[in-house]
Tab-separated table of C-alpha atoms in Angstrom:
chain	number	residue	atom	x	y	z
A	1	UNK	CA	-17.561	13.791	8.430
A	2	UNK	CA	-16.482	14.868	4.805
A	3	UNK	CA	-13.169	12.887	5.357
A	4	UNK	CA	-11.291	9.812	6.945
A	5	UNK	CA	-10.685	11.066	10.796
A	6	UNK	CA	-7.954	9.662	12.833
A	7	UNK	CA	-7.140	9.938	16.626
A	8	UNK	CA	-4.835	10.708	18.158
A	9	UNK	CA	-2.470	12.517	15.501
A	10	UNK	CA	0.536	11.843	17.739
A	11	UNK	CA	1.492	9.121	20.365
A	12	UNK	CA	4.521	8.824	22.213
A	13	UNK	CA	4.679	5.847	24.369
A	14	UNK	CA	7.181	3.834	26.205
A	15	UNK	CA	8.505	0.387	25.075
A	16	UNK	CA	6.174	-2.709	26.276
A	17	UNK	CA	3.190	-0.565	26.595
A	18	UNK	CA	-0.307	-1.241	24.113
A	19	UNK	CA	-1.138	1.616	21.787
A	20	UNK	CA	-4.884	1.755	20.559
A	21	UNK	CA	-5.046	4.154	17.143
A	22	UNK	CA	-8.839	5.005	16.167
A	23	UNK	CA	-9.737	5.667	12.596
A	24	UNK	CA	-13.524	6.785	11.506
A	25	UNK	CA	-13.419	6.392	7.495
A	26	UNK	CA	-15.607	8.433	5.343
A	27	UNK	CA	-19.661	7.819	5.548
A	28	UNK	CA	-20.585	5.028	3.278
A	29	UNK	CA	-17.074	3.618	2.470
A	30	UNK	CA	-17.290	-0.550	2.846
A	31	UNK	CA	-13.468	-1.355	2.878
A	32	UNK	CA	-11.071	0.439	5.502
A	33	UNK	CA	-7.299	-0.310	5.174
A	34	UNK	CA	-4.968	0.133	7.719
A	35	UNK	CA	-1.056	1.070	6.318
A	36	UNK	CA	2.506	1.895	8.297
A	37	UNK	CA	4.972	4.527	6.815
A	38	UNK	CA	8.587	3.931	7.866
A	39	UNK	CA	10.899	7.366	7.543
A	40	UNK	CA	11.980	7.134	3.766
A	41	UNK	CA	9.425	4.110	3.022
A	42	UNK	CA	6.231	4.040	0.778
A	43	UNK	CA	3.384	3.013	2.230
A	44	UNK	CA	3.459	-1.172	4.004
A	45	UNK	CA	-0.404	-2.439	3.889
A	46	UNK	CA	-1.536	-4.070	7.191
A	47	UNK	CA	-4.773	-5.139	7.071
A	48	UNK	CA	-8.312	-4.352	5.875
A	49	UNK	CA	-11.942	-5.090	6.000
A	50	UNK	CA	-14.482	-5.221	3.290
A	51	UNK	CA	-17.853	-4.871	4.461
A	52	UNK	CA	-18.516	-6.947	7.542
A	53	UNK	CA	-16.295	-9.281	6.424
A	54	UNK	CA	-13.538	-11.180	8.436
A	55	UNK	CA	-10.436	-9.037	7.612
A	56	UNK	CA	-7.540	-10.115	5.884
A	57	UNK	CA	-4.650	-9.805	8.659
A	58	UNK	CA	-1.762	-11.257	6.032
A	59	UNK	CA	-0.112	-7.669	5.960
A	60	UNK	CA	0.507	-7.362	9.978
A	61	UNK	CA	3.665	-7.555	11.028
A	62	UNK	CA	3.591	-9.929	14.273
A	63	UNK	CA	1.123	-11.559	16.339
A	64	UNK	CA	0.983	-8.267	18.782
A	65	UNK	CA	-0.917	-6.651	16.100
A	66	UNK	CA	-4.522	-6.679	15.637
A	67	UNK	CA	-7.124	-4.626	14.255
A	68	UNK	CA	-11.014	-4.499	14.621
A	69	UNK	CA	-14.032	-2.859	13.092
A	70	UNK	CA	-17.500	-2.107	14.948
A	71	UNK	CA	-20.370	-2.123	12.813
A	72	UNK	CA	-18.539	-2.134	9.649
A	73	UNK	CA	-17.500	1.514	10.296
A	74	UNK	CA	-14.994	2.853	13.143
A	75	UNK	CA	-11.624	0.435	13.419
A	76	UNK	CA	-9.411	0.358	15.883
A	77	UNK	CA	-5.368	-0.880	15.463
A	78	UNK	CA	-3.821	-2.197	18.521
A	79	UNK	CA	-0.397	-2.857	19.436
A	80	UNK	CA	0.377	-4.707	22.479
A	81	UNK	CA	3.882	-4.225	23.683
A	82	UNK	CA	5.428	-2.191	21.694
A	83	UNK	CA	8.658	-2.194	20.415
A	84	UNK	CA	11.029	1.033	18.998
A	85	UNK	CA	11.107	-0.410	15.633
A	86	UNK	CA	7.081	0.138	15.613
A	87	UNK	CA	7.523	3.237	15.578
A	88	UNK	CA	6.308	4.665	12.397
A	89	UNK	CA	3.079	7.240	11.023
A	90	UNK	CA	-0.077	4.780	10.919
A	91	UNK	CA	-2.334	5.510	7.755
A	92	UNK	CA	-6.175	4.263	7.704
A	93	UNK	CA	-7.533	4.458	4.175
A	94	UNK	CA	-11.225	3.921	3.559
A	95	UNK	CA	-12.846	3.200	0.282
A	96	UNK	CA	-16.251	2.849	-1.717
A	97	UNK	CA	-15.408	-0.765	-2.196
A	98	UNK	CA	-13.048	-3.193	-1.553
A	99	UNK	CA	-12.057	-3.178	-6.260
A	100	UNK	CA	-8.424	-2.374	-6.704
A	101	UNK	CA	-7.987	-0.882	-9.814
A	102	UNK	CA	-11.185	1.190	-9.761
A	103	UNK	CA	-11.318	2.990	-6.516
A	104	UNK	CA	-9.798	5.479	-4.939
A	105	UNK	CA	-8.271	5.070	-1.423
A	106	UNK	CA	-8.903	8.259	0.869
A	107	UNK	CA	-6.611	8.794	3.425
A	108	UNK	CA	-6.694	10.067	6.969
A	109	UNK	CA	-4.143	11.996	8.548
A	110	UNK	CA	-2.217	9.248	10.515
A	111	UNK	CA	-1.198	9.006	13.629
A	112	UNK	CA	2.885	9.308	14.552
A	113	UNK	CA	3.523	6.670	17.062
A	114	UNK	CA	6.615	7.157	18.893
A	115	UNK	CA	8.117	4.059	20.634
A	116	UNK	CA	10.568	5.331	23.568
B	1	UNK	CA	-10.622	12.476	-12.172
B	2	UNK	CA	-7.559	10.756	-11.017
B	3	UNK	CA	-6.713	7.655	-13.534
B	4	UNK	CA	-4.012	5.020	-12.828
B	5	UNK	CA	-3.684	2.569	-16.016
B	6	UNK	CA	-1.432	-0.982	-16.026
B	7	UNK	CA	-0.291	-2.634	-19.229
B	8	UNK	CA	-0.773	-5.176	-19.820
B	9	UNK	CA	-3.695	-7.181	-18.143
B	10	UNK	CA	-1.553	-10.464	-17.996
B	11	UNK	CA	1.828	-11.816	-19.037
B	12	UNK	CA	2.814	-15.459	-19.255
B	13	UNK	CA	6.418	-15.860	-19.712
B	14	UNK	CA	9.046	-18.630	-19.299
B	15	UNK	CA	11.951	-18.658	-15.719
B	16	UNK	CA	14.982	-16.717	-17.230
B	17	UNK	CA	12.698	-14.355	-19.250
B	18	UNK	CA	12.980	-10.321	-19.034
B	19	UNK	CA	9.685	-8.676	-18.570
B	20	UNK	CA	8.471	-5.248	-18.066
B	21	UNK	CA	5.383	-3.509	-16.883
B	22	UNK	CA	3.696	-0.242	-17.466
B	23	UNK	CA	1.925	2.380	-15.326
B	24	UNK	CA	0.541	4.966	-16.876
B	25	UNK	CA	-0.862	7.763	-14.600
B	26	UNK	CA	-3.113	10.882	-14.777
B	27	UNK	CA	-2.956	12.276	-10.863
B	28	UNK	CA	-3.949	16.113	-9.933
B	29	UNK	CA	-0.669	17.383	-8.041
B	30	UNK	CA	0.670	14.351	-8.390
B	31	UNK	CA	3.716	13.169	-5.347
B	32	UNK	CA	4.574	9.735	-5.944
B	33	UNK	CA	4.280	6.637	-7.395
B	34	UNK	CA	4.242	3.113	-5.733
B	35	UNK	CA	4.827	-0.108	-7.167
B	36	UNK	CA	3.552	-3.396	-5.118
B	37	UNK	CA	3.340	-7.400	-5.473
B	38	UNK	CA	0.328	-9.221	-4.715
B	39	UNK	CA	0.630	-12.512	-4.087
B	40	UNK	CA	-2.026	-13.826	-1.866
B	41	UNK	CA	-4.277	-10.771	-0.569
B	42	UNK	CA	-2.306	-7.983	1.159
B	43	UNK	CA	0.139	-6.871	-0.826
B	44	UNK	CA	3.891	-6.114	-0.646
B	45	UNK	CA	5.599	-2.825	-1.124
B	46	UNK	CA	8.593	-2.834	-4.194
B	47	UNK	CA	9.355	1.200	-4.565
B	48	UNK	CA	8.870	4.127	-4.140
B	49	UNK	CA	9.493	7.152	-7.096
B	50	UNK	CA	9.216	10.608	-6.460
B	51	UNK	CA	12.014	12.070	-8.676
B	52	UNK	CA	11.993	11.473	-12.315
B	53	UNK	CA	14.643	9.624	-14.227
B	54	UNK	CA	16.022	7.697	-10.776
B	55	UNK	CA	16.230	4.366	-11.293
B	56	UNK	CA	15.843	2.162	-8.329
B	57	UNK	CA	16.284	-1.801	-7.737
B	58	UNK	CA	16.329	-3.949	-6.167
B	59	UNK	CA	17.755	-7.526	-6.906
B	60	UNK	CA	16.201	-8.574	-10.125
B	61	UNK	CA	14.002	-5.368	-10.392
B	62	UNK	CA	13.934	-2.343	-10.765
B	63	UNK	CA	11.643	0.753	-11.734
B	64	UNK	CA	11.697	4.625	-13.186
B	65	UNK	CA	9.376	7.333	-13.296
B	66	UNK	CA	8.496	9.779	-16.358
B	67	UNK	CA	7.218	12.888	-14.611
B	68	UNK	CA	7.325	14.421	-18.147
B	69	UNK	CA	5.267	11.542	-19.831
B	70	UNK	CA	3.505	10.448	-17.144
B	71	UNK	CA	4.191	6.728	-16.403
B	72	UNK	CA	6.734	4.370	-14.639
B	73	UNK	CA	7.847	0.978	-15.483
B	74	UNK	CA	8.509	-2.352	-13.839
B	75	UNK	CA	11.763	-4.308	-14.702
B	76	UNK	CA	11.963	-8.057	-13.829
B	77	UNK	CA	15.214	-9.531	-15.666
B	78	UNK	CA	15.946	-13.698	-14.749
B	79	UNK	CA	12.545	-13.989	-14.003
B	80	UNK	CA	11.210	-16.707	-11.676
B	81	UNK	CA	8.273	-18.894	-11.238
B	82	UNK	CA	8.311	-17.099	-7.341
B	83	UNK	CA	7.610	-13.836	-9.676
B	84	UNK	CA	4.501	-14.765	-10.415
B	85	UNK	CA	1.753	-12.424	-8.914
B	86	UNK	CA	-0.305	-9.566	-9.953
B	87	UNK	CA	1.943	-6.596	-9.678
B	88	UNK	CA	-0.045	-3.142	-8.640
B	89	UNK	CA	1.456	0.290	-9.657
B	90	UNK	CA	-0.675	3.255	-7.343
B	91	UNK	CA	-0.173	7.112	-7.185
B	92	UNK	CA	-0.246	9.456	-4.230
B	93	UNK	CA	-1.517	13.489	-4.633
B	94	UNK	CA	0.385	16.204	-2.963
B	95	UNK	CA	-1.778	16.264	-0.187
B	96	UNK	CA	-1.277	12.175	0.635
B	97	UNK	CA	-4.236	12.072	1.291
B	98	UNK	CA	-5.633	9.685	-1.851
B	99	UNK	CA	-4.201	6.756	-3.080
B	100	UNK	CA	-5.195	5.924	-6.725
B	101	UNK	CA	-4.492	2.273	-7.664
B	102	UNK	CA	-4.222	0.862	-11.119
B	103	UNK	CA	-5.873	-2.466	-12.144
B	104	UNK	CA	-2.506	-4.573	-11.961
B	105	UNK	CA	-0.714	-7.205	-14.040
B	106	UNK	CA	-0.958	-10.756	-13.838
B	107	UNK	CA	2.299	-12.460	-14.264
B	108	UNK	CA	2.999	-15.513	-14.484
B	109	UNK	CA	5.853	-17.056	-14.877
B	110	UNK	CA	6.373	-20.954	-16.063
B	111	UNK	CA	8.737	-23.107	-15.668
């Protein structure tokens, strides 16, 4: 597709229950990046993967959060029992490369996960 | 094209020290800019600015935006040797949909 895709655009769960969010980045890009947007709060980096390479998971918040990418293109995040303060708008990003300072990060158009 | 420019590359300065950092942007309808630490790989979130003039802080730092002139600095008074990091300045477009980073700042900060 011409742009980063993400599905589902909105997810209301209830507390304790896993969440899978899908993101398909644009054709070609090697690095994905997953972010979280609190109401009123810029942009908190959770993970991401360059190439097919292990992915840095410094940025997640807690051990119920993981991530995964399928031949280096489609990623899924996953949230096992979720908890009300998870609930936030869940950017994926993809890029060219993985070169901060020379590429520009495309974004998808989240997801809103609402935590009950 | 979108251009996000840091100044400058690296900074070596001495605990106590008062040190500030540029971003200078050139975003189409630009929104807002974000300003980030990097210590290890994923980095941390500082601010936020949308609205020019603000200030904002936090503890030892703080940050404004120049809509007018285009840039925002980076304010880090008593510094530390726990300062040091590469600090990242990005912009967002209107549409939030792109994320333009600049190339950082190495800091670091000796005892």
């Amino acid at each position: 597709g011409a742009g980063v895709s993400q599905s589902p655009s909105n997810k209301v769960t209830e507390k304790g229950k896993d969440v899978e969010l899908r993101c398909d980045p644009i054709s070609g890009h090697t690095a994905l990046y997953w972010y979280r947007q609190s109401l009123g709060q810029g942009l908190e980096f959770l993970i991401y993967f360059q190439g097919n390479s292990a992915p840095d998971k410094s940025g997640l918040p807690s051990d119920r959060f993981s991530a995964e990418r399928t031949g280096g293109s489609v990623s899924t995040l996953t949230i096992q029992r979720t908890q009300q303060e998870d609930s936030a708008v869940y950017l994926c990003a993809s890029s060219l490369f993985w070169n901060v300072g020379t590429d520009t990060q495309y974004f998808g158009p989240g997801t809103r996960l609402t935590v009950l | 094209e979108d251009k996000v420019v840091q100044s400058p590359l690296s900074l070596v300065v001495h605990e106590g020290d008062t040190v500030t950092l540029n971003c200078s942007y050139e975003v189409t309808n630009f929104r807002s800019l974000l300003w980030y630490k990097q210590e290890k790989k994923a980095p941390t979130f500082l601010f936020m600015l949308t609205s020019s003039g603000i200030e904002k802080k936090s503890g030892r730092l703080s940050s404004i935006l120049d809509k007018k002139e285009l840039f925002s600095i980076l304010n880090i008074t008593a510094t530390q040797t726990g300062d040091s990091a590469v600090y990242l300045c990005a912009a967002t477009n209107n549409a939030g949909n792109m994320l333009t980073f600049g190339g950082g700042t190495r800091l670091m900060v000796k005892p």
